[in-house]
Coordinates of C-alpha atoms in Angstrom, one line a residue:
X19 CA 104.9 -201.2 26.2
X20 CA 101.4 -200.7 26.3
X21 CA 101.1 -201.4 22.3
X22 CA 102.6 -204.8 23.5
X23 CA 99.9 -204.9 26.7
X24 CA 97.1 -204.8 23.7
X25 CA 98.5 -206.8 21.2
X26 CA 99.0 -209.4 24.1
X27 CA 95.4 -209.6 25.0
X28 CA 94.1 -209.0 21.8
X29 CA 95.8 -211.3 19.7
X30 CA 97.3 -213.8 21.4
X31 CA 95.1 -214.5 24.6
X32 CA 91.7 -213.9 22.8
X33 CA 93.2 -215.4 19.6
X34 CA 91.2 -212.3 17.4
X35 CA 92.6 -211.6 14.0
X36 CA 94.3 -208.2 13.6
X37 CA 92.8 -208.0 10.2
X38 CA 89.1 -208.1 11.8
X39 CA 87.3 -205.1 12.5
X40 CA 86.6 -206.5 16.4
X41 CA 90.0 -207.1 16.4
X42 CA 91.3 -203.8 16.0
X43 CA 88.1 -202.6 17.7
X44 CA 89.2 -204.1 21.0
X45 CA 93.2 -203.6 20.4
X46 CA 92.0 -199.7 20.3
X47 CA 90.0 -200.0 23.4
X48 CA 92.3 -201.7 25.6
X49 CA 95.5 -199.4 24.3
X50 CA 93.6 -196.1 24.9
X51 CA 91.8 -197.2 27.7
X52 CA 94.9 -198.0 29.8
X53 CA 96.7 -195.4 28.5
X54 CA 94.2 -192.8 29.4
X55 CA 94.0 -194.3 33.3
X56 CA 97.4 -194.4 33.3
X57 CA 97.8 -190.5 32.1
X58 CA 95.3 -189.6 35.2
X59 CA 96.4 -191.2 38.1
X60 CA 99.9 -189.8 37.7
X61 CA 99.0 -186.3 36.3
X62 CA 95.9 -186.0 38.9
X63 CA 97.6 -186.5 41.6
X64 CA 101.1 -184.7 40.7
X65 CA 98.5 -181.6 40.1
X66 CA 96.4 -182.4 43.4
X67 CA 99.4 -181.9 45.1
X68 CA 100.8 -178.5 43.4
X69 CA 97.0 -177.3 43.8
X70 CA 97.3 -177.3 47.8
X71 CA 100.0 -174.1 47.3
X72 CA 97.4 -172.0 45.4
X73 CA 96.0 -169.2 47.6
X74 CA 92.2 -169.9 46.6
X75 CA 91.1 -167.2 48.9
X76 CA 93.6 -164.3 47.5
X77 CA 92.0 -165.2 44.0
X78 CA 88.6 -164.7 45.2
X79 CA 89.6 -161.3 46.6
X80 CA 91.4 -160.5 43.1
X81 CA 87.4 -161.5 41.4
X82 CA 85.8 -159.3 43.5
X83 CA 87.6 -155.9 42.4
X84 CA 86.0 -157.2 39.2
X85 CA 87.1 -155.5 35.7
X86 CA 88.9 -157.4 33.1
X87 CA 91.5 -158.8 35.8
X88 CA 89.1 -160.0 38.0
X89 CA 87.0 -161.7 34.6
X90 CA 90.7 -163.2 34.1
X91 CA 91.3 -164.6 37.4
X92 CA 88.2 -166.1 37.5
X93 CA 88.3 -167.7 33.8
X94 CA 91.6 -169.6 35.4
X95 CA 90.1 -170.2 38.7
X96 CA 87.6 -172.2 37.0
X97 CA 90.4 -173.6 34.7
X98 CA 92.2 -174.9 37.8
X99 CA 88.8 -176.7 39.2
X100 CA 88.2 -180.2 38.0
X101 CA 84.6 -179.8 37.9
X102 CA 81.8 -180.3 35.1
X103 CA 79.4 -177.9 34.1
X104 CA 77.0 -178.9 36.8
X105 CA 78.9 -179.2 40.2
X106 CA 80.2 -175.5 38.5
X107 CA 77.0 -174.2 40.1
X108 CA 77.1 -174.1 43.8
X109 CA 80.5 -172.4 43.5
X110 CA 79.1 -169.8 40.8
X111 CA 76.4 -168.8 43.6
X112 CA 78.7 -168.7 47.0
X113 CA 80.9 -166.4 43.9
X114 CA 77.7 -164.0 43.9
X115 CA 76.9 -164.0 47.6
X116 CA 80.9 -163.2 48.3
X117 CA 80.0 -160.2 45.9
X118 CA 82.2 -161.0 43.6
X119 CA 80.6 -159.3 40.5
X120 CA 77.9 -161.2 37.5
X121 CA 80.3 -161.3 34.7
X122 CA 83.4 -162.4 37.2
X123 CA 81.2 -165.1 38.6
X124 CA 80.1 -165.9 34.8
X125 CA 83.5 -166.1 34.0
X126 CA 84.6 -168.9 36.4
X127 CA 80.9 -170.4 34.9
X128 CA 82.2 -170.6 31.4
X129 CA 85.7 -171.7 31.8
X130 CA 85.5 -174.3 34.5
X131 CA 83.9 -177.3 32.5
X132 CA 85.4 -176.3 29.3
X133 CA 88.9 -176.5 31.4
X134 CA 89.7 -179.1 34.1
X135 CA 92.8 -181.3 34.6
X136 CA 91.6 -184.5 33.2
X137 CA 90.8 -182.9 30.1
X138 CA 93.4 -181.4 29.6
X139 CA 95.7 -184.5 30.7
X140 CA 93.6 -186.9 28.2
X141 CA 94.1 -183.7 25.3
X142 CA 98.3 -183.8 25.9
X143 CA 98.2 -187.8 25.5
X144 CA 96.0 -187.9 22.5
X145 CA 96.4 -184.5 20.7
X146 CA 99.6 -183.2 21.7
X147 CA 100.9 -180.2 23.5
X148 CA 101.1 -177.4 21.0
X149 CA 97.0 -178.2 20.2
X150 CA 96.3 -178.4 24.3
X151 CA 98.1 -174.8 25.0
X152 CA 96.1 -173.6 21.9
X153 CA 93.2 -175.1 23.2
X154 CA 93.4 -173.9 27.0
X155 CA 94.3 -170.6 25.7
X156 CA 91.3 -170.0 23.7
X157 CA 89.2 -171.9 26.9
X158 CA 90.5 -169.0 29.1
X159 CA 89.6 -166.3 26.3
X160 CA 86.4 -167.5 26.1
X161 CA 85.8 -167.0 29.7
X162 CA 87.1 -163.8 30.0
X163 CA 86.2 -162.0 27.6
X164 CA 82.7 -163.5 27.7
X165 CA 82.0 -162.9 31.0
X166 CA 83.3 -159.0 30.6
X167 CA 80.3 -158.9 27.9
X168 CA 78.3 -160.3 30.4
X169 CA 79.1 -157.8 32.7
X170 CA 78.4 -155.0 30.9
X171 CA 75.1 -155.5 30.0
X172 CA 73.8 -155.2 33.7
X173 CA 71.5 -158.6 34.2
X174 CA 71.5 -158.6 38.0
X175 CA 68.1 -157.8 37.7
X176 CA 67.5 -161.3 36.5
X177 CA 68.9 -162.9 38.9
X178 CA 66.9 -164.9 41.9
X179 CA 67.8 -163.3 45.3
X180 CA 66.5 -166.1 47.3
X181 CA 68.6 -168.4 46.0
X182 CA 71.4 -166.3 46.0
X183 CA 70.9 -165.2 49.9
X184 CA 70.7 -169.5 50.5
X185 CA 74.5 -169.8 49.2
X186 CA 76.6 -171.7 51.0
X187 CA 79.5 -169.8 52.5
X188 CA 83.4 -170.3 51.4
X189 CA 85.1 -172.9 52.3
X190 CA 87.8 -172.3 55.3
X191 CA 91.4 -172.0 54.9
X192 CA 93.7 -175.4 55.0
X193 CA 96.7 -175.5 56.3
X194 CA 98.3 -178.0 54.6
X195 CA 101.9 -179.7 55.7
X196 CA 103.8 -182.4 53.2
X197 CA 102.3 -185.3 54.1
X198 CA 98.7 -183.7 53.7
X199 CA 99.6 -182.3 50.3
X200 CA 100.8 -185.9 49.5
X201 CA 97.6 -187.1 50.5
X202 CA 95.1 -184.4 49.1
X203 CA 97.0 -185.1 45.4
X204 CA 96.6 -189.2 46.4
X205 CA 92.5 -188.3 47.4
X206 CA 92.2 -186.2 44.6
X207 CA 93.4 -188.8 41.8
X208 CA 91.2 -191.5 43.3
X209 CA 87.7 -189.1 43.8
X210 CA 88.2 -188.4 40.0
X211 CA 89.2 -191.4 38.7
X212 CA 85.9 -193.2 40.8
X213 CA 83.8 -190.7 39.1
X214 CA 84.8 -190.8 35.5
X215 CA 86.2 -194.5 35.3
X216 CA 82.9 -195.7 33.5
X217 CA 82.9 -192.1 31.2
X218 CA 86.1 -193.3 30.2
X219 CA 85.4 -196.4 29.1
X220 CA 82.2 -195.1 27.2
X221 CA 84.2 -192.2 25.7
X222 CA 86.5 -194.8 24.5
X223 CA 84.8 -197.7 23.4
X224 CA 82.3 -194.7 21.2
X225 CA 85.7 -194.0 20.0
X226 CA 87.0 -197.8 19.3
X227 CA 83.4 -198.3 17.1
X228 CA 84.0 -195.1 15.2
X229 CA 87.7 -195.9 14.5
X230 CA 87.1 -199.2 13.0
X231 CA 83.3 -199.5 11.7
X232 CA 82.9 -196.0 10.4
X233 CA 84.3 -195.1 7.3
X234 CA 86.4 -192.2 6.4
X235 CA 84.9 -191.6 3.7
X236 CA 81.7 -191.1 5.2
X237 CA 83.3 -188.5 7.9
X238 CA 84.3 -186.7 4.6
X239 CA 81.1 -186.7 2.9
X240 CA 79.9 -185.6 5.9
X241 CA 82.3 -182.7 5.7
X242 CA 81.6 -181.8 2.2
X243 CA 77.8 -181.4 2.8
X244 CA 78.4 -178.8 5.8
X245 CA 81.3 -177.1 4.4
X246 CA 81.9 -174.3 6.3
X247 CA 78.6 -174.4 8.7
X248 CA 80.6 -177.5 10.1
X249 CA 81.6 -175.9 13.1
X250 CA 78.4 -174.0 14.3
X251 CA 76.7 -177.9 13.0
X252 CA 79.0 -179.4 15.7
X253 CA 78.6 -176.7 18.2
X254 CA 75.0 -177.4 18.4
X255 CA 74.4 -180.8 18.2
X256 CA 77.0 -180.9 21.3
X257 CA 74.6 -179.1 23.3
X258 CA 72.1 -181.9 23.6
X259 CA 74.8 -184.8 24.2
X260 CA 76.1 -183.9 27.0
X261 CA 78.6 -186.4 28.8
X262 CA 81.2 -186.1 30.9
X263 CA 84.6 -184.4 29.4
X264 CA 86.1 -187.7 29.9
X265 CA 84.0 -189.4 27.7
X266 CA 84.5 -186.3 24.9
X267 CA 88.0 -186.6 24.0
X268 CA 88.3 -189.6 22.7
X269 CA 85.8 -189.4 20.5
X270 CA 87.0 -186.2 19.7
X271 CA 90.4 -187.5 19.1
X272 CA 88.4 -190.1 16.5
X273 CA 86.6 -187.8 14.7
X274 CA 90.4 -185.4 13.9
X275 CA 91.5 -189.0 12.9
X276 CA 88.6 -189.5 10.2
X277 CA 89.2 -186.0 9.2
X278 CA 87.0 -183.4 11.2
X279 CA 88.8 -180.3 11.0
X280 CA 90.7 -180.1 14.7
X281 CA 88.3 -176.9 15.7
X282 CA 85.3 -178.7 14.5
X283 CA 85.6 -181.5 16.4
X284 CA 87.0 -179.0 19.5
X285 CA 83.9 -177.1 19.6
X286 CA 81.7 -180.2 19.6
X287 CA 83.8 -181.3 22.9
X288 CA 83.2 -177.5 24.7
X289 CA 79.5 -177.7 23.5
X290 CA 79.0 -180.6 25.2
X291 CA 81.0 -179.6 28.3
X292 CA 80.0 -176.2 28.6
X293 CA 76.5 -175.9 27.4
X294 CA 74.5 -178.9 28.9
X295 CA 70.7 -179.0 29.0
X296 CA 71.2 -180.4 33.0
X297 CA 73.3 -177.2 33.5
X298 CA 70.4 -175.2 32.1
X299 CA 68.1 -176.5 34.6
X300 CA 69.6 -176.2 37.5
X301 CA 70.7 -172.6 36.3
X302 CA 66.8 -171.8 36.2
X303 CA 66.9 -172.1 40.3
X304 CA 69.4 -168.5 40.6
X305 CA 68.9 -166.7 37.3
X306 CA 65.5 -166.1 35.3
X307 CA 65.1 -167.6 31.2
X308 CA 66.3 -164.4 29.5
X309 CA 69.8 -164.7 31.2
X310 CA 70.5 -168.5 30.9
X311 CA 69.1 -167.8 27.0
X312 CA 71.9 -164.9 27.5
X313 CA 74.5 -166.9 28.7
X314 CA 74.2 -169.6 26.3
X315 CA 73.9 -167.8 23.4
X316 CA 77.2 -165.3 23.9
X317 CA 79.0 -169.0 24.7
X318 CA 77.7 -170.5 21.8
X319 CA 78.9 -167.5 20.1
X320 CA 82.7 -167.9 21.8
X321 CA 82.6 -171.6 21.0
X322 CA 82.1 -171.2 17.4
X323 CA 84.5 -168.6 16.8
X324 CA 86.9 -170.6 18.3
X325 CA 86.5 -172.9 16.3
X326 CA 86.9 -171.5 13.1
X327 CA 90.4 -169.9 15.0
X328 CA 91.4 -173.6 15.6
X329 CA 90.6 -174.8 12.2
X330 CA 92.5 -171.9 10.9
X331 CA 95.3 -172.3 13.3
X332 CA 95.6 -176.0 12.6
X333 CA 97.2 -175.2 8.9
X334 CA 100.5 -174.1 10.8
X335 CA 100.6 -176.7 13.6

């Protein structure tokens, strides 16, 4: 149906030739870019909904006995959160004035723009379940175990009391009946939606140009020259693009097509939503250099390996 919605006003409204590179330029961008909408509004707010039953303030409790439980239930808190690496920050700090220990709190850092629902809604639509379940999996493994190594190494000392001691409390307790669930999953789909519609369309139409005006063969030369430093390559040069996640995948998605290894062009999609410059920045108000040069180095580290464990994975998928 939506292949017929594209070829529609692609070829027969607009009159383009399906042999034309703008032709199948523009049939890509209007297929995925409906598609993509289409995938949030309904999964956005069907998870908006299911969200109002989880006991947010139990889970903070669980963080704050802290060991590798507590670096797990953080890792899925963030998971469950749809928020990018920079509105992850204000949360991260009320984390540390609740008490909830530095590699917990680091935990729910890591894994909450790597992992959100609109990511991992566009990643079942364009890559496919099996890849998505590996995907959050290794997200939440990042998280966890990365914030446990944080933990251990004892950084509190670098961390910037007044800033902490300004944190913002937690928020109160809703009581929600079915009407207000309806409506927070109804709010929910159209807050994100109004804030990534135009990364969307970015994401995608980077994505439609790829497709269509860059060769394969190029991707593959590309590959051959970085052999197997293609996936720290792709990890860093993520760092310094950073966009919103909605804008990654499908360029992502274009890159697997052209024949990036799938946990190449993965770790360039966390990089660039986990490891921002902008997040780096506003990171300097609570914590000193040498942690935020920490923080982002034992991530990078996580990122990487993981994708060498997709790549690797992705010869039995």
């Amino acid at each position: 149906m939506l292949e017929a919605l594209a070829d529609l006003l692609t070829y027969q409204l607009l009159g383009l030739d399906p042999e034309t590179r703008i032709g199948g330029a523009l049939h890509f961008f209007i297929y995925d870019t409906v598609k993509i909408f289409l995938l949030l509004a309904v999964m956005i707010f069907a998870i908006g909904v299911v969200r109002t039953w989880l006991p947010e303030d139990r889970l903070k409790n669980w963080m704050g006995r802290g060991g590798l439980w507590g670096n797990f239930v953080a890792a899925l808190f963030g998971a469950i959160t749809p928020f990018c690496s920079c509105s992850s920050i204000p949360i991260f700090i009320s984390l540390l004035k609740a008490g909830v220990p530095l590699g917990v709190t680091f935990s729910f850092l890591i894994t909450s723009p790597i992992i959100n629902e609109y990511l991992v809604i566009l990643m079942v639509g364009e890559f496919g379940l099996p890849v998505t379940v590996a995907y959050v999996g290794s997200g939440l493994l990042i998280g966890t175990l990365a914030g446990a190594v944080l933990g251990k190494l004892k950084l509190e000392k670098h961390l910037e009391r007044d800033i902490i001691a300004a944190a913002h409390s937690d928020s109160e307790i809703i009581e929600h009946t079915f009407a207000s669930r309806l409506r927070y999953g109804w709010d929910e789909a159209v807050s994100v939606i109004r804030q990534i519609w135009l990364w969307v369309i970015v994401g995608v139409g980077i994505g439609a140009f790829i497709h269509n005006y860059i060769p394969q063969e190029t991707i593959h030369g590309l590959m051959e020259a970085t052999g197997i430093f293609s996936v720290p390559i792709a990890t860093v040069l993520g760092v310094p693009m950073y966009g919103s996640c909605a804008a990654i995948v499908p360029i992502a998605v274009v890159l697997f097509q052209k024949g990036i290894p799938l946990g190449t062009a993965l770790a360039f999609m966390m990089a660039m939503a986990a490891l921002s410059l902008p997040e780096a920045i506003m990171l300097r108000r609570t914590m000193r250099l040498q942690l935020i040069a920490i923080y982002f180095g034992i991530t990078t580290v996580a990122i990487i390996f993981t994708g060498y464990l997709l790549n690797l994975l992705a010869q039995f998928l």
